Amino acid sequence: MIRMTRRSMLATLALAPALPKLLVEPARAAASSAKTRHEGRIVVAIRMMGGNDGLNSVIPIRDDRYYRARPTIAIPKAEAIALEGGDVGLHPSLAGFHELMQNGHAGIVQGVGYPNSSRSHLRATEIWETGAIIDPAPASGWLGRYIEGECACGTTELAGVHLGPSTGRTLASSANNSVLIGNPELLLSLKPASRADERRDSTPARAALESAERAINAASSQLHRARKGTGRRFDYPATEFGQALKWAGNMIETECPTRAYALSLGSFENDAPSFDTHIDQLPRHRTLYTELSQGLRAFAAHLSASGDFKRVIVVTYSDFGRQLPENKTRGTEHGDASVLFYAGGNVRAGLQGTMPDLGVVSNGGLQYGVDFRDIYADVRTNWMGAAADPLLDGDGAGIRITGSSS
Amino acid sequence: MSRDSLSLEEAAHLLRRLCFGGSRDEQQALRGKSRLAAFDILWSKSQTTTASALPSPLDSHATLAQLREQWVAHMVWTPSSLRENLTLFFHALVGSSSNAVKNVPALGARNALLREASLTSVPGLFERLVTDPAMMVQVGMSGHGVDRVSDRPAKLVLEHWTVGAGAYGASEMEELSRSLTGWAVSDAGARFDPAQFDAGTKTLYGKTASFDARTAVAHVARQPATARRIGRRLLRHVGVVDPPGLLVQQLETTYAKTDGSIRALLEDIVASEAFWGKESRASLIKSPVHLVVGACREFGLGAPPAAPVDAWLTACGQTLFDTPNNGEGGWKDQEAWITPPDRLAIRYSLGDVLGGISPPLGFSSAPSSKRSGVRRVPERVRRTLASLSYQLA
């Protein structure tokens, strides 16, 4: 069981194996003070499952084409939360998120996508999680590559943590240093196993079990620490996502060494809503956007109170956006460019990028203006202080969501 | 250890690998027997007549959950546990989807068919299975006629039942596809319509004949590639590690000689050094079904509390009658049972589950401690079930 106080973490850093080749550049030696700045920083990736409709998140309330294309499911101008400039408004259920934007703690990038984007759930998700558009996709996730290659935390078992029922590839790496926590109460109730087992001969099957047991013991240990966090004082939604976010908040507050968290909102399970809104888009968005807003607002309040918010950034991702015209079942079909939400105690708040031109529509989908890989590169390099990842091969257009003191 | 006389430990090993595990009495009954004589005892027990019927007749309103619970209870109670283990093996091999087959009694009937045929031969089993209504619906054979030809039924039979990926090409797929035409399944059952059947000759794996569904599938089942694949799968199912691959070769030979006799294959396995060797001990990570059924059998706990165990099995990744990928193939085994490692924590809660307490799953804000029919599970049993060693057969 690893207890990671700041002191022991620094001791571990000193004992860490030789720095990966990527870091051994002359320029880095001069940036040692920058290294300290990046230390302890955390990324939280939230998957909005199913393909979020950017057009109903950030709404072109002055554009007639939007209302003509969506006679039944467009959000009326009067209901949208007007943003500065007045050309766009937020979905009313994003009021909580809007509050964070006004406090300088959140933003939204418009028109996010990549060239020749995929409209298949599996393929698109794989692209967003690996940060790469090559085919076949790499086995590693964009954050997995960070925690494996760049992060001194890479030697711990909990460098990356998925909180929730599903995994995905965001944290995947060959270092196997991320863990799925789908049943926190169950892990908390684990009793240490009898050590009489240790004398048996090892087989591959036994070795696999031992490895799994180490992982759940490490997770259990961290969760016990995290229980001392103050998350219960904040208004996290009583949903899987909300409670998962609360655990993340508690783990961060109690100095868990984890550097990357992955969560998901929405589910393809039978009765659960997802962002794949082919049918009856309006009530699903109300539910999900409220959940997202409420969750992030509680998270921000929690970590601001504990003084940790300034070292955390949250980014969302979703399979794809949706098409401009509505379909016959009060929903929308798979599309292209969408929006990306982000939040943190040290971000460039507000609206970034531009609303896609509703006159430039390709098979119903909208054009992207910001390559998502540039956003990832910003997080990886400016926020986490890592060298550039060649797979994050965007336009290099210089989009920045991370704060100016990064 | 002499193969002429099993020790108690070896008897336990045999029971664990072939029968989900056995009680102390069952182990004692095999002690001192030779390997094949012990196997013979287990085989004979599996022939008891009660085993060939459904555990109890399902009425037309039976739910899927009831069907699952019934099968688990049957696996615990029946003396024919070898037969149940083989039923589970074939159930996983050909896959099952309650989404594709919504008729619960039909799913039960297919299971009864597998149960009955699991002690016969592989070609014989497949020959019967291919015209089982639930199976036909699942692979898409219903309504698959001369004018609506789909590749899917043939692909599933070739890939998941018989020769496997890489051992068939477009020609096999087409010819088998033609052979599978003519069937339709309705509430009244399965019907063959000659008008929808492609009656011409087909050439399948070197033989030209007027194959129909049964004869075509039996012929494919007799191919060496099928023998190899079934042999390998069986070895995996019973946890035999055979790196030189000699045992697989032997199984292939036996398969050809005995026309795929399941008994002959198992005898080869039980008579082999590989089955008893060090590498094959503690080499099998039990499937969740094996874990719970074995626990009930070994510790004499009786039939488990239905609802908590049903939920627990799904949480562990094994829902009976619903294999992954909508029934295309079965569950991934070994390390997959403990991937993600979370699943190991769920497995460790088996002691509580058998006592009727559902473990707290997911992210509910309060831990759940629903009690449904509290029963006493002795503390030492609980501790054993929560140990790493117990996860291994």
PDB file of C-alpha atoms in Angstrom, chain A residues 34 37-38 41 104 310 313 342 344-349 352 378 381-383 398-406:
ATOM      1  CA  ALA A  34       9.097  25.720 -15.003  1.00  0.00           C
ATOM      2  CA  ARG A  37       5.389  25.093 -11.761  1.00  0.00           C
ATOM      3  CA  HIS A  38       4.012  22.076 -13.609  1.00  0.00           C
ATOM      4  CA  ARG A  41      -0.865  19.536 -12.126  1.00  0.00           C
ATOM      5  CA  GLY A 104     -13.040  33.175 -15.080  1.00  0.00           C
ATOM      6  CA  LYS A 310      -5.542  26.219  -9.750  1.00  0.00           C
ATOM      7  CA  ILE A 313      -7.864  21.539 -15.770  1.00  0.00           C
ATOM      8  CA  TYR A 342     -13.027  23.273 -20.340  1.00  0.00           C
ATOM      9  CA  GLY A 344     -10.002  25.038 -14.183  1.00  0.00           C
ATOM     10  CA  GLY A 345      -8.510  27.453 -11.721  1.00  0.00           C
ATOM     11  CA  ASN A 346      -5.937  28.664 -14.240  1.00  0.00           C
ATOM     12  CA  VAL A 347      -7.524  28.818 -17.693  1.00  0.00           C
ATOM     13  CA  ARG A 348      -8.272  31.384 -20.358  1.00  0.00           C
ATOM     14  CA  ALA A 349     -11.933  31.767 -19.677  1.00  0.00           C
ATOM     15  CA  GLN A 352     -12.882  30.809 -28.095  1.00  0.00           C
ATOM     16  CA  ASP A 378      -1.686  23.087 -25.303  1.00  0.00           C
ATOM     17  CA  THR A 381       2.968  21.229 -23.250  1.00  0.00           C
ATOM     18  CA  ASN A 382       1.851  24.418 -21.533  1.00  0.00           C
ATOM     19  CA  TRP A 383      -0.093  22.842 -18.701  1.00  0.00           C
ATOM     20  CA  GLY A 398      -1.846  28.389 -31.293  1.00  0.00           C
ATOM     21  CA  ILE A 399      -5.178  27.931 -29.560  1.00  0.00           C
ATOM     22  CA  ARG A 400      -4.720  28.256 -25.807  1.00  0.00           C
ATOM     23  CA  ILE A 401      -7.160  27.256 -23.161  1.00  0.00           C
ATOM     24  CA  THR A 402      -4.543  27.014 -20.423  1.00  0.00           C
ATOM     25  CA  GLY A 403      -3.889  30.041 -18.253  1.00  0.00           C
ATOM     26  CA  SER A 404      -1.362  32.730 -19.024  1.00  0.00           C
ATOM     27  CA  SER A 405       0.822  31.837 -16.074  1.00  0.00           C
ATOM     28  CA  SER A 406       1.340  28.292 -17.424  1.00  0.00           C
TER      29      SER A 406
END
